Coordinates of C-alpha atoms and ligand atoms in Angstrom, one line a residue:
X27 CA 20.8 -23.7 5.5
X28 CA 21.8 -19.8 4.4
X29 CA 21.0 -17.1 6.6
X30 CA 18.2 -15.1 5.7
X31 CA 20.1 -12.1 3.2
X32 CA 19.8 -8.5 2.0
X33 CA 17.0 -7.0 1.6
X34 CA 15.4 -8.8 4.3
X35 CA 18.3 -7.4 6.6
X36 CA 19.3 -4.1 5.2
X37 CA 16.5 -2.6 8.3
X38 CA 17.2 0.7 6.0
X39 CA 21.0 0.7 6.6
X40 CA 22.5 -0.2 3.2
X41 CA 21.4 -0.2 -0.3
X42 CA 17.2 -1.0 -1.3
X43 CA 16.1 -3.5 -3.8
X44 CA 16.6 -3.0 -7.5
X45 CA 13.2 -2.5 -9.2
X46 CA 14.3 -5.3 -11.1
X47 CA 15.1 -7.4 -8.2
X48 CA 11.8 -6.3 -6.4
X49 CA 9.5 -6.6 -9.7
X50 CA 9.0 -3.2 -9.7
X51 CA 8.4 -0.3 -12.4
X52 CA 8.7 3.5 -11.2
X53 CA 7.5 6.7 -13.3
X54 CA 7.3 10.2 -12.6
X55 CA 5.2 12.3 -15.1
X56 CA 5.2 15.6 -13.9
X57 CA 2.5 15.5 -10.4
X58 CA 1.7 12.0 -11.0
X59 CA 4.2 8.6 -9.9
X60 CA 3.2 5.4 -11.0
X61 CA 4.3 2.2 -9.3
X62 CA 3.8 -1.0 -11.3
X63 CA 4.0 -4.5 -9.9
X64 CA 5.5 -5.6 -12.8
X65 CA 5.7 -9.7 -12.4
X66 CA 2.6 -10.7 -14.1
X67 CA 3.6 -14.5 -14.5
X68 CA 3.7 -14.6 -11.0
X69 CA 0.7 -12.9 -10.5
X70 CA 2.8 -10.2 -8.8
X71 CA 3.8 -12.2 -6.0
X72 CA 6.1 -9.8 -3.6
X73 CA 9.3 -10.2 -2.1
X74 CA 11.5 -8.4 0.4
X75 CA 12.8 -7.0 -2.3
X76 CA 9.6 -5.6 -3.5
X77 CA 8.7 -3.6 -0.1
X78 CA 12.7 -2.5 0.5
X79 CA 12.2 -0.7 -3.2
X80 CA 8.8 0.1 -2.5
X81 CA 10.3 1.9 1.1
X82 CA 12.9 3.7 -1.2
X83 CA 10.8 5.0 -3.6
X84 CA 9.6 6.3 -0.7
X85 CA 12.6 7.8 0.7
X86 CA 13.3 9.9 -2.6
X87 CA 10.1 10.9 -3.7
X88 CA 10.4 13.8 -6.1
X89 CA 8.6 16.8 -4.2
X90 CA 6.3 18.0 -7.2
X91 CA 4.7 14.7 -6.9
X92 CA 0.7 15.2 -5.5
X93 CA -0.4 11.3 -6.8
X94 CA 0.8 8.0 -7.0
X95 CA -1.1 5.2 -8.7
X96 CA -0.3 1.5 -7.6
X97 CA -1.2 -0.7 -10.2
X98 CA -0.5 -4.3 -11.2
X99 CA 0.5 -6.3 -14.9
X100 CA -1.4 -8.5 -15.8
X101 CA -4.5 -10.8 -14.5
X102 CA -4.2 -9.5 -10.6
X103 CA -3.2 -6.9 -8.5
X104 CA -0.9 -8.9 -6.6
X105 CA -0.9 -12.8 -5.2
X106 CA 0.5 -12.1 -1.7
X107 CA 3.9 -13.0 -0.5
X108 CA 6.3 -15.5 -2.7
X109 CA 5.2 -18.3 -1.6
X110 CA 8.8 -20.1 -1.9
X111 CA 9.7 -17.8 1.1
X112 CA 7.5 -21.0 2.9
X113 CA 9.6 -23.5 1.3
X114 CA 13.5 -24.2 2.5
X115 CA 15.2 -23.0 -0.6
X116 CA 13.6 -19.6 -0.3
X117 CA 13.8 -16.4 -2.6
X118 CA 17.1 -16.6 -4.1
X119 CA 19.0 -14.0 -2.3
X120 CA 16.4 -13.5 -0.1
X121 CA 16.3 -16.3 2.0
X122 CA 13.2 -18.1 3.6
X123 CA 10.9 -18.0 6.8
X124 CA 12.8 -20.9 8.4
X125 CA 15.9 -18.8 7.9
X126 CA 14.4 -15.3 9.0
X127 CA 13.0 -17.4 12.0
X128 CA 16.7 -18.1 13.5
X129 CA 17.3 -14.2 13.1
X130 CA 17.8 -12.3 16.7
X131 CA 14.7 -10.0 17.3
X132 CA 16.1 -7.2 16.9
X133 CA 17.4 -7.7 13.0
X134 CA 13.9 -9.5 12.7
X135 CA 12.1 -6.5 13.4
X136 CA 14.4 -4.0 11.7
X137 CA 13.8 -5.9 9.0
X138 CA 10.0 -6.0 9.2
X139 CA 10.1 -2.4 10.0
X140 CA 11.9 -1.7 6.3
X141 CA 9.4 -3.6 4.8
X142 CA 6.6 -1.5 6.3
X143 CA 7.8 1.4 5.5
X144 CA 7.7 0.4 1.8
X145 CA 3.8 0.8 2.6
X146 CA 3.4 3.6 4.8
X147 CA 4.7 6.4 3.3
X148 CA 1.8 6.1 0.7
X149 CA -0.3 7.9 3.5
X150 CA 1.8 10.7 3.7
X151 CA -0.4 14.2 3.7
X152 CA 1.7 15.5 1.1
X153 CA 0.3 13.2 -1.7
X154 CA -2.6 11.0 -1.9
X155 CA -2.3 7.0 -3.3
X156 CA -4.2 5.5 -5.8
X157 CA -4.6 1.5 -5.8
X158 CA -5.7 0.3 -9.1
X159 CA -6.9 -3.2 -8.4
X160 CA -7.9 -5.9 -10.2
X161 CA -8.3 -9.5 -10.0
X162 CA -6.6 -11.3 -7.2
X163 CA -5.0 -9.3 -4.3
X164 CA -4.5 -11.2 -1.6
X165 CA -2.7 -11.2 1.5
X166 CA 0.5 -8.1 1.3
X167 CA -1.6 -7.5 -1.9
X168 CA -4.6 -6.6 -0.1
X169 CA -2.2 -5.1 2.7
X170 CA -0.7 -2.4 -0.4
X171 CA -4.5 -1.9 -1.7
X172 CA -5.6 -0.9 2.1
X173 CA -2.0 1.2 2.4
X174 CA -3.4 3.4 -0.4
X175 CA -5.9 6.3 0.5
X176 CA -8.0 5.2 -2.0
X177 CA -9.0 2.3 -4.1
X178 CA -10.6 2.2 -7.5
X179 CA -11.5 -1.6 -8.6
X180 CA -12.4 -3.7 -11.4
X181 CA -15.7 -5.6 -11.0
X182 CA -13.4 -9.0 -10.9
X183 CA -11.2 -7.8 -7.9
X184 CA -10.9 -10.6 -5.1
X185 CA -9.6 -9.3 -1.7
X186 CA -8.4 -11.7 0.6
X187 CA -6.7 -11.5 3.5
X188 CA -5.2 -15.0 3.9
X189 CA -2.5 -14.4 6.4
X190 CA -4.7 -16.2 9.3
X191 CA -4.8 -19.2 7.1
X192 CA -1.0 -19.6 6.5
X193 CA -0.1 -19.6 10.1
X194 CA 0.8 -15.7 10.0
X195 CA -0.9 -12.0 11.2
X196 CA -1.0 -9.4 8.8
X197 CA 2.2 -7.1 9.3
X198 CA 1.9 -4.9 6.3
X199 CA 0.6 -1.8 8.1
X200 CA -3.1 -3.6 6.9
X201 CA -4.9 -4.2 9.9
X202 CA -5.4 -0.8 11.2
X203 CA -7.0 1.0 7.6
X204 CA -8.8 -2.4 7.1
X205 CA -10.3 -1.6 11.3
X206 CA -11.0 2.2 9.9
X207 CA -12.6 1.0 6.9
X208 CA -14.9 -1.3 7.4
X209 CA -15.1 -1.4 11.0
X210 CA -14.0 -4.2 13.9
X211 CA -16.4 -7.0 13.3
X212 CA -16.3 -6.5 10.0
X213 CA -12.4 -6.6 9.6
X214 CA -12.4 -9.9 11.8
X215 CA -15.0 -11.5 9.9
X216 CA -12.5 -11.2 7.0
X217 CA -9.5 -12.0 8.7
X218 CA -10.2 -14.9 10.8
X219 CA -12.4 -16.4 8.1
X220 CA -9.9 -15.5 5.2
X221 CA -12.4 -15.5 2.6
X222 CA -12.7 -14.0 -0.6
X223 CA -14.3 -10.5 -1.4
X224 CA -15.6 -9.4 -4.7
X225 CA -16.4 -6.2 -6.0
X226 CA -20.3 -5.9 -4.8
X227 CA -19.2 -6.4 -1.2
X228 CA -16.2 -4.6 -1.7
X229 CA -18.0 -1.6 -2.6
X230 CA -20.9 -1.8 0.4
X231 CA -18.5 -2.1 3.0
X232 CA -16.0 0.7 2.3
X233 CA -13.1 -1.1 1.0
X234 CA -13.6 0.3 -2.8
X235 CA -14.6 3.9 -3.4
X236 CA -15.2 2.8 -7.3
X237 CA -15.9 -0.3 -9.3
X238 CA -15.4 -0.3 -12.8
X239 CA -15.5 -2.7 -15.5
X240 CA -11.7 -4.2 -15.9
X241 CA -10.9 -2.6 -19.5
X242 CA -12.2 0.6 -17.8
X243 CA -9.9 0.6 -14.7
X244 CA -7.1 2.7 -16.4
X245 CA -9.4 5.4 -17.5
X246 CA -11.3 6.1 -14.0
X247 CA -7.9 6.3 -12.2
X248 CA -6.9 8.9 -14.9
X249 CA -9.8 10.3 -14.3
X250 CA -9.6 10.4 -10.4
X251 CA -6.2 11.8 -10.6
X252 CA -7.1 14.5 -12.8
X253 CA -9.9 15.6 -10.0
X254 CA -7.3 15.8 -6.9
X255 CA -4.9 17.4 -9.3
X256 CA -7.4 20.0 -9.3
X257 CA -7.5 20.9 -6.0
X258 CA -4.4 23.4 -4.7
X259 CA -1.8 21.5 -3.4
X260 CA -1.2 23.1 -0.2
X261 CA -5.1 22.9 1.2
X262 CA -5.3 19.3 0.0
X263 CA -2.4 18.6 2.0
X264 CA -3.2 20.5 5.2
X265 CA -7.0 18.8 4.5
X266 CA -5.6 15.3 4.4
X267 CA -3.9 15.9 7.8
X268 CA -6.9 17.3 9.1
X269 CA -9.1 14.0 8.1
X270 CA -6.4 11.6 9.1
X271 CA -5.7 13.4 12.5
X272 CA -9.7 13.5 13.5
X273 CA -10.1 9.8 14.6
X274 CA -7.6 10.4 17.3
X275 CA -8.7 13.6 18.0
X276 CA -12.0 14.9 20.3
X277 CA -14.2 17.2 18.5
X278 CA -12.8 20.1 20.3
X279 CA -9.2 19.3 19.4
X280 CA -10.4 18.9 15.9
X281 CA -11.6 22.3 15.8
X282 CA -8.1 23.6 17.2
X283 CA -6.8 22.0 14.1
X284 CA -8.6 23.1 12.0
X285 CA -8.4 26.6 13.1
X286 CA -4.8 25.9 12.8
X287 CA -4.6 24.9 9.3
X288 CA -6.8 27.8 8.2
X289 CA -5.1 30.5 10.0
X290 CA -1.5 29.1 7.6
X291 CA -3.8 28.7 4.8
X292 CA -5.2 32.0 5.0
X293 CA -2.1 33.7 5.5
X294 CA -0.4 31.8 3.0
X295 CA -3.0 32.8 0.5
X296 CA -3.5 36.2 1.3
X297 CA 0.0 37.3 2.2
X298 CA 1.0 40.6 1.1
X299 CA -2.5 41.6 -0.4
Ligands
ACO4 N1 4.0 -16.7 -4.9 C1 4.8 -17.2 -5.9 N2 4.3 -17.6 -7.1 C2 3.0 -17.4 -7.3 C3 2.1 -16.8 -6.3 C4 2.7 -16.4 -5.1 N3 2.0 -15.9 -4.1 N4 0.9 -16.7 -6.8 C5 0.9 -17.2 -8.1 N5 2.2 -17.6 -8.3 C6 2.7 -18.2 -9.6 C7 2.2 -19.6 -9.8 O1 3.0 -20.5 -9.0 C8 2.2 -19.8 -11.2 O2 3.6 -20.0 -11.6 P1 4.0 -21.1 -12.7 O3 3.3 -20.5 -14.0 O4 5.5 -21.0 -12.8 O5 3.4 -22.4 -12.3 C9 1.9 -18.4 -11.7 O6 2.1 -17.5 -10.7 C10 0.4 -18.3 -12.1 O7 -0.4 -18.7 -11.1 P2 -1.7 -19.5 -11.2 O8 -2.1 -20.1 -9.9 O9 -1.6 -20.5 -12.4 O10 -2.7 -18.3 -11.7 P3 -4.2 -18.2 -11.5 O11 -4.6 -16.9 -12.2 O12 -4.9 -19.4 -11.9 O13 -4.5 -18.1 -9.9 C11 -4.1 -17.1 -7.7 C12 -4.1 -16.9 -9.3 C13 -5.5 -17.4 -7.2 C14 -3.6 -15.7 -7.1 C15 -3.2 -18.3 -7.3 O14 -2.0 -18.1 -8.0 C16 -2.9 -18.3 -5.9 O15 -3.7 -18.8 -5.1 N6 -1.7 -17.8 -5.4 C17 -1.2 -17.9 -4.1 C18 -1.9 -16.9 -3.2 C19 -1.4 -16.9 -1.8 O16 -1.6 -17.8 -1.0 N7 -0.6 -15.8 -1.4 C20 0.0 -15.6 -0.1 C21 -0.9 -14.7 0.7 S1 -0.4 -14.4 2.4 C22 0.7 -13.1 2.3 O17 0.8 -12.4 1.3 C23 1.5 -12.7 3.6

């Protein structure tokens, strides 16, 4: 059987996916990127490919860029992995789990690492990520909803995390925003069970700042972009590493930080005057 190929073993190294290869549309407008998962008659199953061009667009970001929206073509947000990656043939080009499971460890988890990194620069302070989710997103699906800061949903989204059920942990960078969102319990309740959660529940429990009606899903990200894009760019950025740094942080190192951010702010602001 073929060895497991690029992008699965690139770890970074060599050249990333092809949007084309990885089902991918990119935009810049100005502030705003837009990344499309653009394989609707697939229900925009994802592929190595898909996270080692996800982990580039990442890499060369254009620096005017505040928001990026993640949306999906089509029916659903995204189906999870390919599922041929479970079959012996694979993802041409791509290979297949029995393949990547004869891999040493360390190309294994170089190549695992790449693929995360597709996801977690979308929580970098400089910028803040939009999920526009609808319909089905399941397993890395869910994992690229959760990767975003926020997530605005049609009132047909179904999360699912069904890696449990297919033998497999989420490895997406998922479980730890899915723990801050909605809580331990909570977050094994919907792991371990794998089962389906729509919009009303979705909402309650933290997972969906915003449901909206599907043909109305477009408009309210629009319209949630043009409110960050109102804020200045540098205090939203030193804000968001305020908010993501407090979990970790005691209240009195929090108010260190904070002094710290204000004190560049400030100066930054009132330089000269
Ligand atoms: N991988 C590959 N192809 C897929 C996937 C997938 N994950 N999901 C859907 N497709 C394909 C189907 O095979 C079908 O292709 P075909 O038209 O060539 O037969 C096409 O997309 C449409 O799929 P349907 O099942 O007909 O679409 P429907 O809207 O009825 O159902 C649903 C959507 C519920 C998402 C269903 O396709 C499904 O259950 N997919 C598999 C989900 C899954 O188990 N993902 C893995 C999660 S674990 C992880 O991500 C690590």
């Amino acid at each position: 059987m073929a060895e497991a190929k690029a992008p699965y073993q690139r770890g970074g190294s060599a050249r990333d996916a092809s949007f084309e290869e990885a089902g991918l549309r990119f935009e810049v407008d100005g502030e705003i990127a837009t990344i499309t998962l653009a394989r609707p008659e697939k229900r925009n199953a994802q592929t190595f490919a898909t996270w080692s061009a996800l982990a580039g667009i990442g890499d060369s970001l254009p620096e005017r860029v505040r928001v990026v929206v993640v949306r999906g073509e089509g029916p659903s947000f995204s189906a999870g992995i390919d599922l041929r990656m479970f079959t012996p043939e694979g993802v041409p080009g791509q290979g297949s789990f029995s393949s990547v499971a004869r891999q040493d460890q360390d190309t294994f988890d170089k190549g695992i690492e790449r693929a995360q990194q597709g996801f977690l620069w979308l929580r970098r302070p400089e910028i803040v990520s939009i999920a526009a989710v609808q319909g089905h997103a399941i397993g890395a699906g869910f994992q690229l909803a959760l990767a975003c800061d926020l997530r605005i949903v049609a009132d047909d989204v179904k999360f699912c995390m069904k890696e449990p059920a297919l033998g497999l942990v989420p490895d997406l960078t998922g479980t730890k925003p899915l723990v801050e969102l909605v809580g331990l319990a909570k977050a094994k309740d919907l792991c371990l069970t794998a089962r389906i959660v729509g919009a009303e529940e979705a909402f309650r429990i933290g997972l969906a700042e915003q449901v909206v009606e599907p043909g109305e899903l477009a408009k309210a990200v629009q319209e949630k972009v043009a409110q960050l894009l109102s804020t200045n760019r540098d205090a939203a950025a030193a804000t968001k590493r305020l908010l993501q740094g407090a979990p970790t942080r005691t209240l009195e190192e929090q108010s260190v930080a904070e002094r710290t951010e204000q004190a560049a702010r400030i100066r930054a602001l009132f330089a000269g005057s």
